[in-house]
GROMACS .gro file of C-alpha atoms in nm:
model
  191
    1UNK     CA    1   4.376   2.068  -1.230
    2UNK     CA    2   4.535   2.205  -0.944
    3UNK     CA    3   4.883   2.032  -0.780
    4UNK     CA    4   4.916   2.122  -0.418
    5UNK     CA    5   5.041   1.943  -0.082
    6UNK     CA    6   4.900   1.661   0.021
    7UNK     CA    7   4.984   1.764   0.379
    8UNK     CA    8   4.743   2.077   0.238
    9UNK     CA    9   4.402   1.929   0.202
   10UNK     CA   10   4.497   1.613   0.494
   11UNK     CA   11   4.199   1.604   0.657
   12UNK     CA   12   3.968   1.832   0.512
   13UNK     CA   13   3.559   1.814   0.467
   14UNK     CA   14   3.558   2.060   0.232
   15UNK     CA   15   3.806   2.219  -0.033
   16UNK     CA   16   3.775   2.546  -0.236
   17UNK     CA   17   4.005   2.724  -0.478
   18UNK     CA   18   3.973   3.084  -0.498
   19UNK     CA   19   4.134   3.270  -0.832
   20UNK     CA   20   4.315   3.622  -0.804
   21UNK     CA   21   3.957   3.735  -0.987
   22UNK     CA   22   3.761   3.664  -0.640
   23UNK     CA   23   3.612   3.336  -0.822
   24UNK     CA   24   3.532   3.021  -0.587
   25UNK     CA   25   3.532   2.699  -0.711
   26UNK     CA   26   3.434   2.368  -0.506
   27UNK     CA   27   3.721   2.131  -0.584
   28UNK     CA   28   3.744   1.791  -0.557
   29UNK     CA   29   4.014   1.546  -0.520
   30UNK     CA   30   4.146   1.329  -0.818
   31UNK     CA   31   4.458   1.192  -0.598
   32UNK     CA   32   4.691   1.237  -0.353
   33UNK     CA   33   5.006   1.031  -0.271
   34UNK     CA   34   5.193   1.053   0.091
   35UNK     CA   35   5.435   0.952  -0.036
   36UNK     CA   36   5.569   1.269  -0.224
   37UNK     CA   37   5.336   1.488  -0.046
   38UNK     CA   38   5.182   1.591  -0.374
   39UNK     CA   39   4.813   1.594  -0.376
   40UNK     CA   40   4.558   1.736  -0.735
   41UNK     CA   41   4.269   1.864  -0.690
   42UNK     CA   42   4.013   2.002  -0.984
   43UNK     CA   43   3.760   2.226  -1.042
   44UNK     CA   44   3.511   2.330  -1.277
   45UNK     CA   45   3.632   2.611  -1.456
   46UNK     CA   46   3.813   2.659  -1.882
   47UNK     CA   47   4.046   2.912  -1.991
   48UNK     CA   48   4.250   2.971  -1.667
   49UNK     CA   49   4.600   3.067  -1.687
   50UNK     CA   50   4.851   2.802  -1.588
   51UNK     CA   51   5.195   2.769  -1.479
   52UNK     CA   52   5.464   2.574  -1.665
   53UNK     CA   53   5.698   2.313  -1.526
   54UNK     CA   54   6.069   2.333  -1.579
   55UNK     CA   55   6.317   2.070  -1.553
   56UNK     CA   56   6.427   2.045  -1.239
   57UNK     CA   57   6.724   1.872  -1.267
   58UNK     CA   58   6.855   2.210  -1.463
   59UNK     CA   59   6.823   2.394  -1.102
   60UNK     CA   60   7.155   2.458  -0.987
   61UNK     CA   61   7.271   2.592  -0.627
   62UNK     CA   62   7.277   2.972  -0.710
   63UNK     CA   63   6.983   3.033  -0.923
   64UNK     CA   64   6.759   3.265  -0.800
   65UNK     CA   65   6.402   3.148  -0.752
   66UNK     CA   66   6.071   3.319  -0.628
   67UNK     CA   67   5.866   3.147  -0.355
   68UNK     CA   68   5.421   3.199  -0.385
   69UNK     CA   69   5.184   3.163  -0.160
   70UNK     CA   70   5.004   3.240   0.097
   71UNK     CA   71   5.211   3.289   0.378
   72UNK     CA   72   5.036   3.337   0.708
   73UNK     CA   73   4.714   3.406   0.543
   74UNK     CA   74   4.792   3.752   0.610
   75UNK     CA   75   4.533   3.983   0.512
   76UNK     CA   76   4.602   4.138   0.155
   77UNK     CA   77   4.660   3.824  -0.016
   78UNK     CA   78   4.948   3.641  -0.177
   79UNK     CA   79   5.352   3.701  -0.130
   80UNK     CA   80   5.588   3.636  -0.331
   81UNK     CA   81   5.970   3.664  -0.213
   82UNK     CA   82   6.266   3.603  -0.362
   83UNK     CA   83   6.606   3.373  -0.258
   84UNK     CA   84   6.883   3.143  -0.425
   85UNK     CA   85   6.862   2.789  -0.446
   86UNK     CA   86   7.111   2.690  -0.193
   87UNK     CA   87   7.109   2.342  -0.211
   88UNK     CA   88   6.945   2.047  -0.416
   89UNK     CA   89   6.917   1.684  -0.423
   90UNK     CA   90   6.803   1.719  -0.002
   91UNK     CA   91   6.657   1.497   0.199
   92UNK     CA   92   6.444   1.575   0.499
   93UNK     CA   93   6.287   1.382   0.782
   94UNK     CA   94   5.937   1.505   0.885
   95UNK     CA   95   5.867   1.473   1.300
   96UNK     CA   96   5.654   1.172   1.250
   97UNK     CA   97   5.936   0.962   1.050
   98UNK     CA   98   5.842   1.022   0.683
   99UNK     CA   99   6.140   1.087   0.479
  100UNK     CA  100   6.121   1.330   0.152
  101UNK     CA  101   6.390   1.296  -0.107
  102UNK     CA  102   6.532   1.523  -0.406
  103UNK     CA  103   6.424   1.852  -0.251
  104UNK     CA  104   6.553   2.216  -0.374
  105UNK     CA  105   6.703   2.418  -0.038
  106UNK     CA  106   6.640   2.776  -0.082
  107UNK     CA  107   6.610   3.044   0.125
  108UNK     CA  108   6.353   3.213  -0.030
  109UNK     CA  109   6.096   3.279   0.259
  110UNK     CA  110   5.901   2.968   0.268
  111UNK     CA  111   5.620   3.001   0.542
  112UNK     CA  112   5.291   2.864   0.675
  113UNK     CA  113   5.089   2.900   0.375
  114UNK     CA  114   5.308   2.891   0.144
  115UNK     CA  115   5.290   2.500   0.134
  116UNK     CA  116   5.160   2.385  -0.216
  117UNK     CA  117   5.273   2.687  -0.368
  118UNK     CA  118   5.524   2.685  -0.678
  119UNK     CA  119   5.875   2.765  -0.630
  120UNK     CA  120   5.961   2.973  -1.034
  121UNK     CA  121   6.240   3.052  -1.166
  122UNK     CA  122   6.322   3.382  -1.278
  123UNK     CA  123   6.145   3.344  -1.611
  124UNK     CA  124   5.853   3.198  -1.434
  125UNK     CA  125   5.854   2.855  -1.479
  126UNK     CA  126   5.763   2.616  -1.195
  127UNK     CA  127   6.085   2.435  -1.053
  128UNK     CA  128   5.931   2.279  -0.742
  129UNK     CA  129   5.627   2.260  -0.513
  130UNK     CA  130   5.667   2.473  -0.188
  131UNK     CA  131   5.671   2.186   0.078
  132UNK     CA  132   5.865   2.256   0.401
  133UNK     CA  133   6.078   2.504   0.650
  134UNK     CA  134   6.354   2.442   0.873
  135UNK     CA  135   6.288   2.711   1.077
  136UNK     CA  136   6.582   2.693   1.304
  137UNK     CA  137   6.800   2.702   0.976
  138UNK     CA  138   6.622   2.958   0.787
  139UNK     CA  139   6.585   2.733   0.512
  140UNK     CA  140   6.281   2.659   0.296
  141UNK     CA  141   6.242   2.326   0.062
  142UNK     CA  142   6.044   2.246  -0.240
  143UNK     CA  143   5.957   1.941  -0.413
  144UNK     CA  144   6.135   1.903  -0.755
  145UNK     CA  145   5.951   1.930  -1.068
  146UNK     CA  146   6.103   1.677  -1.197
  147UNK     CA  147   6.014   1.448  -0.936
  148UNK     CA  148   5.661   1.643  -0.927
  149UNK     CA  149   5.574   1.599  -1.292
  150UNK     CA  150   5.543   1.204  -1.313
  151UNK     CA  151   5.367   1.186  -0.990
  152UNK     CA  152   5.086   1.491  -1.145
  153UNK     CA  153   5.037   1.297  -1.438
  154UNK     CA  154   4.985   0.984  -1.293
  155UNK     CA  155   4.762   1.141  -0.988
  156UNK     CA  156   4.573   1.279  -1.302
  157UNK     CA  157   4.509   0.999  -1.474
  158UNK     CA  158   4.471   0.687  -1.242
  159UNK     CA  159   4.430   0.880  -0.882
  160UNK     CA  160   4.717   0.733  -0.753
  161UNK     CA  161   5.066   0.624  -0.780
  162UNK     CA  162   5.176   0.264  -0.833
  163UNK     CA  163   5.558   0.189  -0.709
  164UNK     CA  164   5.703  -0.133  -0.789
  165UNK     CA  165   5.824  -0.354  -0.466
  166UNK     CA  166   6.156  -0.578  -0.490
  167UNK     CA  167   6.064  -0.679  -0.134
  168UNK     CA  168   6.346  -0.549  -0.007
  169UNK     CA  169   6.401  -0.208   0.266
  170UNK     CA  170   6.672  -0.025   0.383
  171UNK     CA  171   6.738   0.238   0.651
  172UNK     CA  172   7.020   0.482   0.675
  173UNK     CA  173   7.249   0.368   0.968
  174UNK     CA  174   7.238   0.633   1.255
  175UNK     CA  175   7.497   0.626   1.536
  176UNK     CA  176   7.201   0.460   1.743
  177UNK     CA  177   7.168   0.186   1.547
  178UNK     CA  178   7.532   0.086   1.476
  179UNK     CA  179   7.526   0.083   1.857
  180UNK     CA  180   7.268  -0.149   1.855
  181UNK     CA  181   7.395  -0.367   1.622
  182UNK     CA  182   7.722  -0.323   1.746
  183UNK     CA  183   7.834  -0.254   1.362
  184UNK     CA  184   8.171  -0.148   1.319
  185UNK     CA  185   8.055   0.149   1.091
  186UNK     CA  186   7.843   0.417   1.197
  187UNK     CA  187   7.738   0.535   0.842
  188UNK     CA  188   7.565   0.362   0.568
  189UNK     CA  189   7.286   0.159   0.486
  190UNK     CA  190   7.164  -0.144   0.668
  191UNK     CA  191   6.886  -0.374   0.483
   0.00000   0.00000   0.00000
C-alpha cells in the first residue's frame, strides 16, 4: 500500500509507482477521501521497504524534520531537504474553500512534487504527509500522522471514510460576515 495525496492522483487515467530500483508497478486505487486529502493506492509487489509512522502529536515546534519527494520532477530524481517544524495544530484554506485542519508548518522546502511525500523526523519516522506551500510565506505543511494513520487504515480496509453527522455546521466568523449579520463580534463561530 502506498498513502499519497488525494489532490495527487485527482483526475488521473492511469497511475504508476516507480521504486528507487527502476521497478514500475500499475497501481490501483483502494480509497481516497477529500476530505483529508489522503488518498492509498496499491500495487503488486512483497518485500518492499516501508516507512514507519510516528506519533504526531509528539511533534513539537523546533524539531527538525526532512521533507521527500519529488520536487519539480527535476531530472536526477528525489530531494530531500531539511527544516524545523515551525508550527503545528494549522489550519489552511485551499483557493476553492476546502479547509485542512491539524497541519505541521515547517519550512523545510516543500515544492511541486513533493505533495504525497512523507515529512520524517530525524530518526526517520514518518510525522506527516507532504500536502501544501504557502509560497508567499515560505512555509510548507504536512498532514499529521496522527490524523493520517486512522484515515490509512480505514482507506485500507473499507475504501473510504465514514464521519458521523450531528446535523449541525459551523463557520468561523470573518469580519465579512459579522458585517452581514451585523454581529457585535467579529471573531468566533457562527452555526
Amino acid at each position: 500500500y502506498v498513502a499519497t495525496n488525494e489532490h495527487v492522483i485527482r483526475g488521473a487515467q492511469q497511475i504508476q509507482v516507480h521504486l528507487p530500483d527502476g521497478d514500475t508497478y500499475e497501481a490501483e486505487v483502494v480509497g481516497r477521501d477529500v476530505v483529508t486529502d489522503i488518498a492509498i493506492l496499491k500495487i503488486d509487489a512483497n518485500g518492499l521497504p516501508f516507512a514507519t509512522l510516528a506519533d504526531g502529536d509528539r511533534i513539537r515546534v523546533g524539531d527538525w524534520v526532512m521533507t521527500m519527494g519529488n520536487a519539480l520532477t527535476l531530472k536526477g530524481g528525489p530531494t530531500v531537504t531539511l527544516g524545523i517544524v515551525s508550527g503545528v495544530e494549522r489550519t489552511i484554506e485551499t483557493e476553492q474553500g476546502q479547509q485542512f485542519f491539524d497541519l505541521i508548518q515547517t519550512d523545510a522546502t516543500i515544492n511541486t512534487g513533493n505533495s504525497g511525500g512523507p515529512l520524517v523526523d530525524l530518526n526517520g519516522n514518518v510525522v506527516g504527509i507532504n500536502q501544501a506551500v504557502l509560497a508567499e510565506a515560505r512555509f510548507g505543511f504536512a498532514i499529521n500522522s496522527s490524523v493520517a494513520a486512522p484515515v490509512i487504515a480505514s482507506l485500507i480496509e473499507h475504501g473510504r471514510v465514514s464521519r458521523p453527522n450531528i446535523g449541525v455546521n459551523g463557520d468561523d466568523v470573518t469580519p465579512a460576515i459579522a458585517r452581514s449579520f451585523d454581529l457585535p463580534v467579529a471573531e468566533g463561530v457562527i452555526v
